Coordinates of C-alpha atoms and ligand atoms in Angstrom, one line a residue:
X230 CA 0.0 0.0 0.0
X231 CA 1.3 3.4 -0.8
X232 CA 1.3 6.3 1.7
X233 CA -1.2 8.1 -0.5
X234 CA -3.9 5.5 0.0
X235 CA -4.2 5.9 3.7
X236 CA -4.1 9.5 5.0
X237 CA -2.7 9.5 8.5
X238 CA -1.5 13.0 7.3
X239 CA 2.2 12.2 7.0
X240 CA 4.3 15.1 7.8
X241 CA 6.3 17.4 5.8
X242 CA 8.9 18.4 6.9
X243 CA 10.4 15.2 8.3
X244 CA 10.8 14.8 12.0
X245 CA 14.3 16.3 12.5
X246 CA 13.4 19.6 10.8
X247 CA 10.0 19.8 12.4
X248 CA 11.4 19.0 15.8
X249 CA 14.0 21.8 15.5
X250 CA 11.2 24.3 14.9
X251 CA 9.2 23.0 17.8
X252 CA 12.2 23.1 20.1
X253 CA 12.6 26.8 19.4
X254 CA 9.0 27.5 20.6
X255 CA 9.5 28.2 24.3
X256 CA 5.8 28.6 25.0
X257 CA 5.0 25.3 23.4
X258 CA 7.7 23.6 25.5
X259 CA 6.4 25.2 28.7
X260 CA 2.8 24.1 27.9
X261 CA 3.9 20.5 27.2
X262 CA 6.1 20.3 30.3
X263 CA 3.3 21.4 32.6
X264 CA 0.7 19.2 31.0
X265 CA 2.7 15.9 30.6
X266 CA 4.1 16.3 34.1
X267 CA 0.7 16.6 35.6
X268 CA -0.7 13.6 33.8
X269 CA 2.4 11.6 34.5
X270 CA 2.1 12.1 38.3
X271 CA -1.6 11.2 38.3
X272 CA -0.9 8.0 36.3
X273 CA 1.8 6.9 38.7
X274 CA -0.4 7.5 41.7
X275 CA -3.4 5.6 40.1
X276 CA -1.3 2.6 39.0
X277 CA 0.4 2.3 42.4
X278 CA -2.9 1.7 44.0
X279 CA -3.3 -1.7 42.4
X280 CA -1.2 -4.6 43.8
X281 CA -1.8 -6.6 40.7
X282 CA -0.9 -3.9 38.2
X283 CA 1.9 -5.9 36.6
X284 CA -0.3 -9.0 36.4
X285 CA -3.0 -6.9 34.7
X286 CA -0.4 -5.7 32.2
X287 CA 0.7 -9.3 31.5
X288 CA -2.9 -10.5 31.1
X289 CA -3.7 -7.6 28.7
X290 CA -0.6 -8.2 26.6
X291 CA -1.3 -11.9 26.3
X292 CA -5.0 -11.3 25.5
X293 CA -4.1 -8.9 22.7
X294 CA -1.4 -11.2 21.3
X295 CA -3.9 -14.1 21.2
X296 CA -6.6 -12.0 19.7
X297 CA -4.4 -10.7 16.9
X298 CA -3.3 -14.2 16.1
X299 CA -7.0 -15.1 15.3
X300 CA -8.1 -11.6 14.2
X301 CA -9.9 -12.9 11.1
X302 CA -12.1 -15.2 13.1
X303 CA -13.0 -12.6 15.7
X304 CA -13.9 -10.1 13.0
X305 CA -16.2 -12.5 11.2
X306 CA -17.8 -13.3 14.5
X307 CA -18.2 -9.6 15.2
X308 CA -19.9 -9.1 11.8
X309 CA -22.3 -11.9 12.6
X310 CA -23.3 -10.6 16.0
X311 CA -23.6 -6.9 15.0
X312 CA -25.8 -7.9 12.1
X313 CA -27.9 -10.1 14.3
X314 CA -28.5 -7.2 16.6
X315 CA -29.8 -5.0 13.8
X316 CA -26.6 -3.2 12.8
X317 CA -24.8 -3.2 9.4
X318 CA -21.1 -3.9 9.0
X319 CA -19.0 -2.4 6.2
X320 CA -15.4 -3.4 5.3
X321 CA -12.9 -0.7 4.2
X322 CA -9.5 -1.7 3.0
X323 CA -8.2 1.9 3.1
X324 CA -9.0 5.5 3.9
X325 CA -10.5 6.3 0.5
X326 CA -13.0 3.3 0.8
X327 CA -13.9 4.2 4.4
X328 CA -14.5 7.8 3.5
X329 CA -16.7 6.8 0.5
X330 CA -18.7 4.5 2.7
X331 CA -19.4 7.1 5.4
X332 CA -20.1 9.8 2.9
X333 CA -22.6 7.6 1.1
X334 CA -24.3 6.7 4.4
X335 CA -24.6 10.4 5.5
X336 CA -25.9 11.4 2.1
X337 CA -28.6 8.7 2.2
X338 CA -30.0 10.3 5.3
X339 CA -30.4 13.6 3.4
X340 CA -28.5 15.5 6.1
X341 CA -25.6 17.9 5.5
X342 CA -24.1 17.9 9.0
X343 CA -22.9 15.4 11.5
X344 CA -21.7 15.5 15.1
X345 CA -18.6 13.6 16.0
X346 CA -17.2 11.8 19.0
X347 CA -13.4 12.1 19.3
X348 CA -12.0 9.4 17.1
X349 CA -8.5 8.6 16.0
X350 CA -9.7 6.3 13.2
X351 CA -11.6 9.1 11.5
X352 CA -8.6 11.5 11.9
X353 CA -6.4 8.8 10.4
X354 CA -8.6 8.6 7.2
X355 CA -9.2 12.4 7.0
X356 CA -12.9 11.9 7.2
X357 CA -13.8 15.6 8.1
X358 CA -12.0 16.8 4.9
X359 CA -13.7 14.1 2.8
X360 CA -17.1 15.0 4.2
X361 CA -16.5 18.7 3.6
X362 CA -15.7 17.9 -0.1
X363 CA -19.1 16.2 -0.3
X364 CA -20.8 19.3 1.2
X365 CA -21.2 17.7 4.7
X366 CA -20.0 19.7 7.8
X367 CA -18.6 17.6 10.6
X368 CA -18.7 19.2 14.1
X369 CA -16.2 17.9 16.7
X370 CA -17.8 17.7 20.1
X371 CA -14.9 16.6 22.3
X372 CA -13.7 19.8 24.1
X373 CA -10.1 19.5 23.0
X374 CA -11.1 18.5 19.4
X375 CA -13.4 21.5 19.3
X376 CA -10.5 23.8 20.2
X377 CA -8.4 22.2 17.5
X378 CA -11.2 22.4 14.9
X379 CA -12.1 26.1 15.7
X380 CA -8.4 27.0 15.7
X381 CA -7.9 25.4 12.2
X382 CA -5.2 23.4 14.0
X383 CA -4.0 19.8 14.2
X384 CA -4.2 17.5 17.2
X385 CA -0.9 17.1 19.0
X386 CA -1.7 14.4 21.6
X387 CA -3.9 11.3 21.5
X388 CA -5.8 12.1 24.6
X389 CA -5.4 15.8 24.9
X390 CA -5.4 17.0 21.3
X391 CA -5.0 20.7 22.3
X392 CA -2.2 20.0 24.9
X393 CA -0.1 22.6 23.1
X394 CA -2.6 25.4 23.8
X395 CA -2.7 27.5 26.9
X396 CA -5.9 28.7 28.5
X397 CA -5.5 32.3 27.1
X398 CA -5.0 30.9 23.6
X399 CA -8.2 28.9 24.0
X400 CA -10.2 31.9 25.1
X401 CA -8.9 33.8 22.1
X402 CA -9.9 31.0 19.7
X403 CA -13.4 30.7 21.2
X404 CA -13.9 34.5 20.9
X405 CA -12.7 34.6 17.4
X406 CA -14.2 31.5 15.9
X407 CA -17.2 30.2 17.7
X408 CA -19.6 32.6 16.0
X409 CA -18.5 31.4 12.6
X410 CA -19.5 27.8 13.5
X411 CA -22.7 28.4 15.5
X412 CA -23.4 30.0 18.8
X413 CA -20.8 32.7 19.6
X414 CA -18.7 32.8 22.8
X415 CA -20.4 34.6 25.7
X416 CA -19.5 38.2 26.3
X417 CA -16.6 38.8 28.7
X418 CA -15.4 35.2 28.4
X419 CA -12.4 34.7 30.8
X420 CA -9.7 32.0 30.6
X421 CA -11.0 30.3 33.8
X422 CA -11.4 26.6 32.9
X423 CA -15.0 26.6 34.1
X424 CA -15.9 29.6 31.9
X425 CA -14.3 28.0 28.9
X426 CA -16.1 24.7 29.5
X427 CA -19.4 26.5 29.8
X428 CA -18.8 28.3 26.6
X429 CA -18.2 25.0 24.8
X430 CA -21.2 23.4 26.5
X431 CA -23.5 26.1 25.2
X432 CA -22.0 26.1 21.8
X433 CA -22.3 22.3 21.4
X434 CA -25.7 21.9 23.0
X435 CA -27.6 23.3 20.0
X436 CA -25.6 20.9 17.7
X437 CA -26.5 17.9 19.8
X438 CA -30.2 18.7 19.8
X439 CA -30.2 19.3 16.0
X440 CA -28.1 16.4 14.8
X441 CA -29.7 13.5 13.0
X442 CA -26.4 11.7 12.3
X443 CA -23.4 11.0 14.5
X444 CA -20.0 9.6 13.7
X445 CA -17.9 7.9 16.3
X446 CA -14.8 5.8 16.8
X447 CA -14.6 2.9 19.2
X448 CA -12.3 1.9 22.0
X449 CA -13.3 -1.8 21.9
X450 CA -15.8 -4.1 20.2
X451 CA -16.8 -7.5 21.5
X452 CA -17.0 -10.3 19.0
X453 CA -19.2 -12.6 21.0
X454 CA -22.0 -10.1 21.7
X455 CA -21.6 -7.4 18.9
X456 CA -21.2 -4.7 21.6
X457 CA -19.3 -1.6 20.8
X458 CA -17.8 0.7 23.4
X459 CA -16.6 4.3 23.7
X460 CA -15.0 5.7 26.8
X461 CA -14.8 9.4 27.4
X462 CA -14.6 12.1 30.1
X463 CA -17.1 14.8 29.1
X464 CA -20.4 13.2 28.2
X465 CA -20.3 14.7 24.7
X466 CA -19.8 11.1 23.4
X467 CA -22.9 9.9 25.3
X468 CA -24.9 12.7 23.6
X469 CA -23.7 11.8 20.2
X470 CA -24.2 8.1 20.7
X471 CA -27.8 8.4 22.0
X472 CA -29.6 11.4 20.5
X473 CA -29.1 11.1 16.6
X474 CA -31.2 8.7 14.6
X475 CA -28.2 7.4 12.7
X476 CA -24.9 6.3 14.2
X477 CA -21.9 5.5 12.0
X478 CA -18.9 4.0 13.9
X479 CA -15.5 3.8 12.2
X480 CA -13.2 1.3 14.0
X481 CA -9.7 -0.1 13.3
X482 CA -9.9 -3.9 12.9
X483 CA -7.5 -4.3 15.8
X484 CA -10.0 -3.0 18.4
X485 CA -12.0 -6.2 18.5
X486 CA -11.9 -8.4 21.7
X487 CA -13.2 -11.9 21.8
X488 CA -15.5 -11.8 24.8
X489 CA -17.3 -9.4 27.1
X490 CA -15.3 -10.6 30.1
X491 CA -12.1 -9.2 28.4
X492 CA -13.3 -5.7 29.0
X493 CA -12.7 -6.3 32.7
X494 CA -9.0 -6.2 32.2
X495 CA -8.9 -3.2 29.8
X496 CA -11.3 -1.0 31.8
X497 CA -8.9 -1.2 34.7
X498 CA -5.9 -0.4 32.6
X499 CA -7.1 2.2 30.3
X500 CA -8.4 5.0 32.6
X501 CA -5.4 4.7 35.0
X502 CA -3.0 4.8 32.1
X503 CA -4.6 7.6 30.2
X504 CA -6.0 10.2 32.6
X505 CA -4.7 8.7 35.9
X506 CA -8.3 8.0 37.0
X507 CA -9.7 4.8 38.6
X508 CA -12.7 4.8 36.2
X509 CA -13.4 7.0 33.2
X510 CA -16.4 9.1 33.7
X511 CA -18.5 7.9 30.8
X512 CA -18.5 4.4 29.4
X513 CA -21.1 3.9 26.6
X514 CA -21.8 0.5 25.3
X515 CA -24.4 -0.4 22.6
X516 CA -25.3 -3.6 20.8
X517 CA -26.9 -3.0 17.4
X518 CA -30.2 -1.1 17.7
X519 CA -32.9 -1.1 20.3
X520 CA -36.5 -0.2 19.3
X521 CA -37.4 3.3 20.5
X522 CA -34.2 3.8 22.3
X523 CA -31.1 5.6 20.8
X524 CA -30.1 5.5 17.1
X525 CA -32.4 3.4 15.0
X526 CA -29.8 2.9 12.2
X527 CA -26.3 1.7 13.2
X528 CA -23.4 1.1 10.9
X529 CA -20.0 -0.2 11.8
X530 CA -17.2 0.4 9.4
X531 CA -14.2 -1.9 9.9
X532 CA -11.1 -0.2 8.8
X533 CA -7.9 -2.0 7.6
X534 CA -5.8 0.9 6.2
X535 CA -2.4 -0.9 6.6
X536 CA -3.2 -3.0 9.6
X537 CA -3.2 -6.4 7.8
X538 CA 0.2 -5.6 6.4
X539 CA 1.4 -4.7 9.9
X540 CA 0.1 -8.0 11.2
X541 CA 2.4 -9.9 8.8
X542 CA 5.5 -8.4 10.6
X543 CA 6.3 -10.6 13.6
X544 CA 8.1 -7.8 15.5
X545 CA 6.1 -4.8 14.3
X546 CA 2.6 -6.3 14.9
X547 CA 2.7 -5.7 18.6
X548 CA 2.0 -2.1 17.8
X549 CA -1.6 -3.2 17.0
X550 CA -2.1 -4.1 20.6
X551 CA -2.2 -0.4 21.4
X552 CA -5.3 0.8 23.3
X553 CA -4.4 4.5 22.7
X554 CA -4.0 5.4 26.3
X555 CA -1.2 7.9 25.5
X556 CA 0.9 6.9 28.6
X557 CA 3.9 6.5 26.3
X558 CA 3.6 10.1 25.1
X559 CA 3.5 11.5 28.6
X560 CA 6.7 9.8 29.7
X561 CA 8.7 10.3 26.5
X562 CA 11.5 12.9 26.8
X563 CA 11.4 13.5 23.0
X564 CA 7.7 14.1 22.9
X565 CA 7.8 16.4 25.9
X566 CA 10.2 18.6 24.1
X567 CA 8.9 18.5 20.5
X568 CA 5.1 18.0 21.0
X569 CA 3.0 16.0 18.7
X570 CA 3.0 18.1 15.5
X571 CA 6.6 17.3 14.8
X572 CA 5.7 13.7 14.2
X573 CA 3.6 14.7 11.2
X574 CA 1.1 12.0 12.0
X575 CA -2.3 11.5 13.6
X576 CA -0.4 9.2 16.0
X577 CA 2.3 11.1 17.7
X578 CA 4.9 10.1 20.3
X579 CA 6.4 6.7 20.7
X580 CA 3.4 4.8 19.5
X581 CA 3.2 7.1 16.4
X582 CA 6.9 6.4 15.7
X583 CA 6.2 2.7 15.5
X584 CA 2.6 2.6 14.2
X585 CA 2.7 5.3 11.4
X586 CA 5.6 3.9 9.5
X587 CA 3.9 0.5 9.5
X588 CA 0.6 1.8 8.4
X589 CA 2.0 3.9 5.5
X590 CA 5.1 2.0 4.7
X591 CA 8.4 2.6 6.4
X592 CA 9.9 4.3 3.3
X593 CA 7.2 7.0 3.6
X594 CA 7.9 7.8 7.2
X595 CA 11.6 6.9 7.5
X596 CA 12.5 9.5 10.0
X597 CA 10.0 8.5 12.6
X598 CA 11.7 5.3 14.0
X599 CA 14.7 7.5 14.8
X600 CA 12.5 10.0 16.8
X601 CA 13.5 8.3 20.1
X602 CA 16.4 8.1 22.5
X603 CA 15.5 4.4 23.1
X604 CA 15.4 5.1 26.9
X605 CA 12.6 2.6 27.3
X606 CA 10.3 4.7 29.5
X607 CA 7.5 4.0 27.0
X608 CA 7.8 0.3 27.4
X609 CA 7.7 0.6 31.2
X610 CA 4.6 2.8 31.0
X611 CA 2.7 0.8 28.4
X612 CA -0.3 -1.0 29.9
X613 CA -0.2 -3.7 27.2
X614 CA 3.6 -4.1 27.3
X615 CA 4.3 -3.1 23.8
X616 CA 8.1 -3.3 23.5
X617 CA 8.3 0.0 21.6
X618 CA 12.2 0.2 21.7
X619 CA 12.4 -3.2 20.1
X620 CA 10.0 -2.2 17.3
X621 CA 11.9 1.1 16.8
X622 CA 15.2 -0.7 16.3
X623 CA 13.5 -3.2 14.0
X624 CA 12.0 -0.4 11.9
X625 CA 15.3 1.5 11.9
X626 CA 16.9 -1.5 10.2
X627 CA 14.0 -1.5 7.7
X628 CA 14.3 2.2 7.0
X629 CA 18.1 1.8 6.4
X630 CA 17.4 -1.1 4.1
X631 CA 14.8 0.8 2.2
X632 CA 17.2 3.8 1.8
X633 CA 19.9 1.5 0.6
X634 CA 17.6 -0.1 -2.0
X635 CA 16.7 3.3 -3.3
X636 CA 20.2 4.7 -3.7
X637 CA 22.8 3.9 -6.4
X638 CA 25.6 5.2 -4.3
X639 CA 26.3 4.3 -0.6
X640 CA 25.4 6.8 2.0
X641 CA 28.0 8.8 4.0
X642 CA 26.9 6.8 7.0
X643 CA 27.5 3.5 5.2
X644 CA 31.0 4.7 4.1
X645 CA 31.8 5.8 7.6
X646 CA 30.8 2.4 9.0
X647 CA 32.9 0.7 6.4
X648 CA 35.9 2.8 7.3
X649 CA 35.3 2.2 11.0
X650 CA 35.1 -1.6 10.3
X651 CA 38.4 -1.5 8.5
X652 CA 40.2 0.5 11.2
X653 CA 38.7 -1.6 14.1
X654 CA 39.7 -4.9 12.5
X655 CA 43.4 -3.8 12.2
X656 CA 45.2 -3.1 15.4
X657 CA 48.1 -1.4 13.6
X658 CA 45.7 1.0 11.7
X659 CA 43.9 1.6 15.0
X660 CA 47.1 2.5 16.8
X661 CA 48.1 4.9 14.0
X662 CA 44.7 6.6 14.1
X663 CA 44.8 6.9 17.9
X664 CA 48.2 8.6 17.7
X665 CA 46.9 11.0 15.0
X666 CA 43.7 11.7 17.0
X667 CA 45.7 12.4 20.1
X668 CA 48.0 14.9 18.5
X669 CA 45.0 16.5 16.6
X670 CA 43.2 16.8 19.9
X671 CA 46.0 18.8 21.4
X672 CA 45.5 21.4 18.7
X673 CA 41.7 21.8 18.5
X674 CA 40.2 20.8 21.8
X675 CA 39.0 23.4 24.3
X676 CA 37.9 22.3 27.9
X677 CA 38.3 18.7 26.9
X678 CA 35.7 19.1 24.0
X679 CA 35.8 19.6 20.3
X680 CA 33.5 22.2 18.9
X681 CA 32.3 21.2 15.4
X682 CA 34.1 18.5 13.4
X683 CA 34.9 19.2 9.7
X684 CA 33.2 17.9 6.6
X685 CA 30.5 15.3 6.8
X686 CA 30.9 15.0 10.5
X687 CA 29.8 18.6 11.1
X688 CA 26.0 17.6 11.2
X689 CA 26.7 15.0 13.8
X690 CA 28.9 17.1 16.0
X691 CA 26.8 20.3 15.6
X692 CA 24.2 18.9 18.0
X693 CA 26.5 17.1 20.5
X694 CA 29.4 17.8 22.8
X695 CA 32.2 15.8 21.2
X696 CA 34.7 14.8 23.8
X697 CA 38.3 15.2 22.7
X698 CA 40.2 11.9 22.2
X699 CA 42.5 11.1 25.1
X700 CA 46.0 12.7 24.8
X701 CA 47.4 9.3 25.6
X702 CA 45.6 6.4 23.9
X703 CA 44.6 3.5 26.2
X704 CA 47.1 1.1 24.8
X705 CA 50.0 3.5 25.2
X706 CA 48.9 4.1 28.8
X707 CA 48.7 0.4 29.3
X708 CA 52.2 -0.1 28.1
X709 CA 53.5 2.8 30.1
X710 CA 51.8 1.8 33.4
X711 CA 52.0 -2.0 33.1
X712 CA 55.4 -2.0 31.5
X713 CA 54.3 -4.6 28.9
X714 CA 55.5 -4.5 25.4
X715 CA 52.1 -4.9 23.8
X716 CA 48.4 -5.5 24.5
X717 CA 47.0 -9.0 24.0
X718 CA 45.5 -8.4 20.6
X719 CA 48.0 -5.9 19.2
X720 CA 49.8 -7.3 16.2
X721 CA 48.0 -10.6 16.2
X722 CA 45.7 -9.6 13.4
X723 CA 42.7 -10.5 15.5
Ligands
SF4_80 S1 1.7 2.1 23.0 FE1 1.0 1.5 25.1 S2 1.4 3.3 26.3 FE2 1.4 4.0 24.2 S3 -0.6 4.7 23.7 FE3 -0.5 2.5 23.1 S4 -1.2 1.3 24.9 FE4 -0.7 3.4 25.6

């Protein structure tokens, strides 16, 4: 599949350049530091309350692994049970197909607007833009998504899409934009969180009461019962899922769980990992349609969009276990400094760095697997134990391989590695180079460090402190202090 078939809005510029711009934005960094620090502390407190937290993580990881192994069977079972409960299931192999299905379903109702529950899957396929092209206006109803939509912005966090915005920026966006989308912001709006939430509530209320069609994502779907679930914090999701006549849910195929009892594990892990709460405030579950209660027309769109291809990779497939809690973002030192936009993907942070390249092809997002220090904090925090550093290293190898395939000439990195290999396999050559480096260091080093190295090494040394080589190489020191003629390997050719 090419990157163009599935949207995931892949970034230009690539991560290194985008990160450099983000790093220069002091206000962004301050907003991120404050927000991620708060969520991080809450998560630690909430997870420490459970004695069996590690067992829960193990159970969830095993459950996800097993489910992914038999994904085809669980999906067919889900189709059966949703259909039996009065819903309709649609299969979409990519973003274009999913968008066409949803657009057709909305147009069939005769409506020209829909309300939306926060949904990563619909962002992934660029649904709002596709609906707009067809003359349908989509209103985001999650508070943070509303801020992003009104600000003509992009989400920068899975759970808190407007994490990069301060309260005063939000007030300014509400004052400037709300009137263009419906009910304007109240006069004299302050940046007090309660005032901002009330302004959003009033603005959205008229949309909820008018809407005939809603579009949602799903956190989980249960194959055995056909039940679909959305968890959220504000109640906006509950309004979307119950008031309109037609409900269209777009769900990645990896969200399916075999049985209702499996929810027991994930409903303990998800709120504690995402918002640091024991329970999420609103958990909505529905099974098909119920006469006279809630939407009378329910459609479930099962989205592949690169997931089947990801499933074929034995190392990479663990990324599909993700429950999108965002814990890995909040502990990531890279994310905390660059924010989500630098990843150029709907899925930012560590999970974005392993999921996006697999969904769109590693050659289309080759810089993302390198957007990490490999410190492992994401793995420690992940409630389903996705070994993100392992997948990152695996994808780095694939990115290098893809680059090598595309180039007629070897890269400077490959040449440097080749030269290093030649030097390190010849003790005589190594000794000569050590002597040369030691005398060079005497000339250029200041305070034990070298500023910027010349030529192709300038990019590497420009962002690091390069320690000066020792004035006396190790082996010379060994000979001098131990009085031996040579080290064990010198001159042996080994
Ligand atoms: S990779 Fe793990 S920690 Fe990160 S969002 Fe997914 S489930 Fe949460």
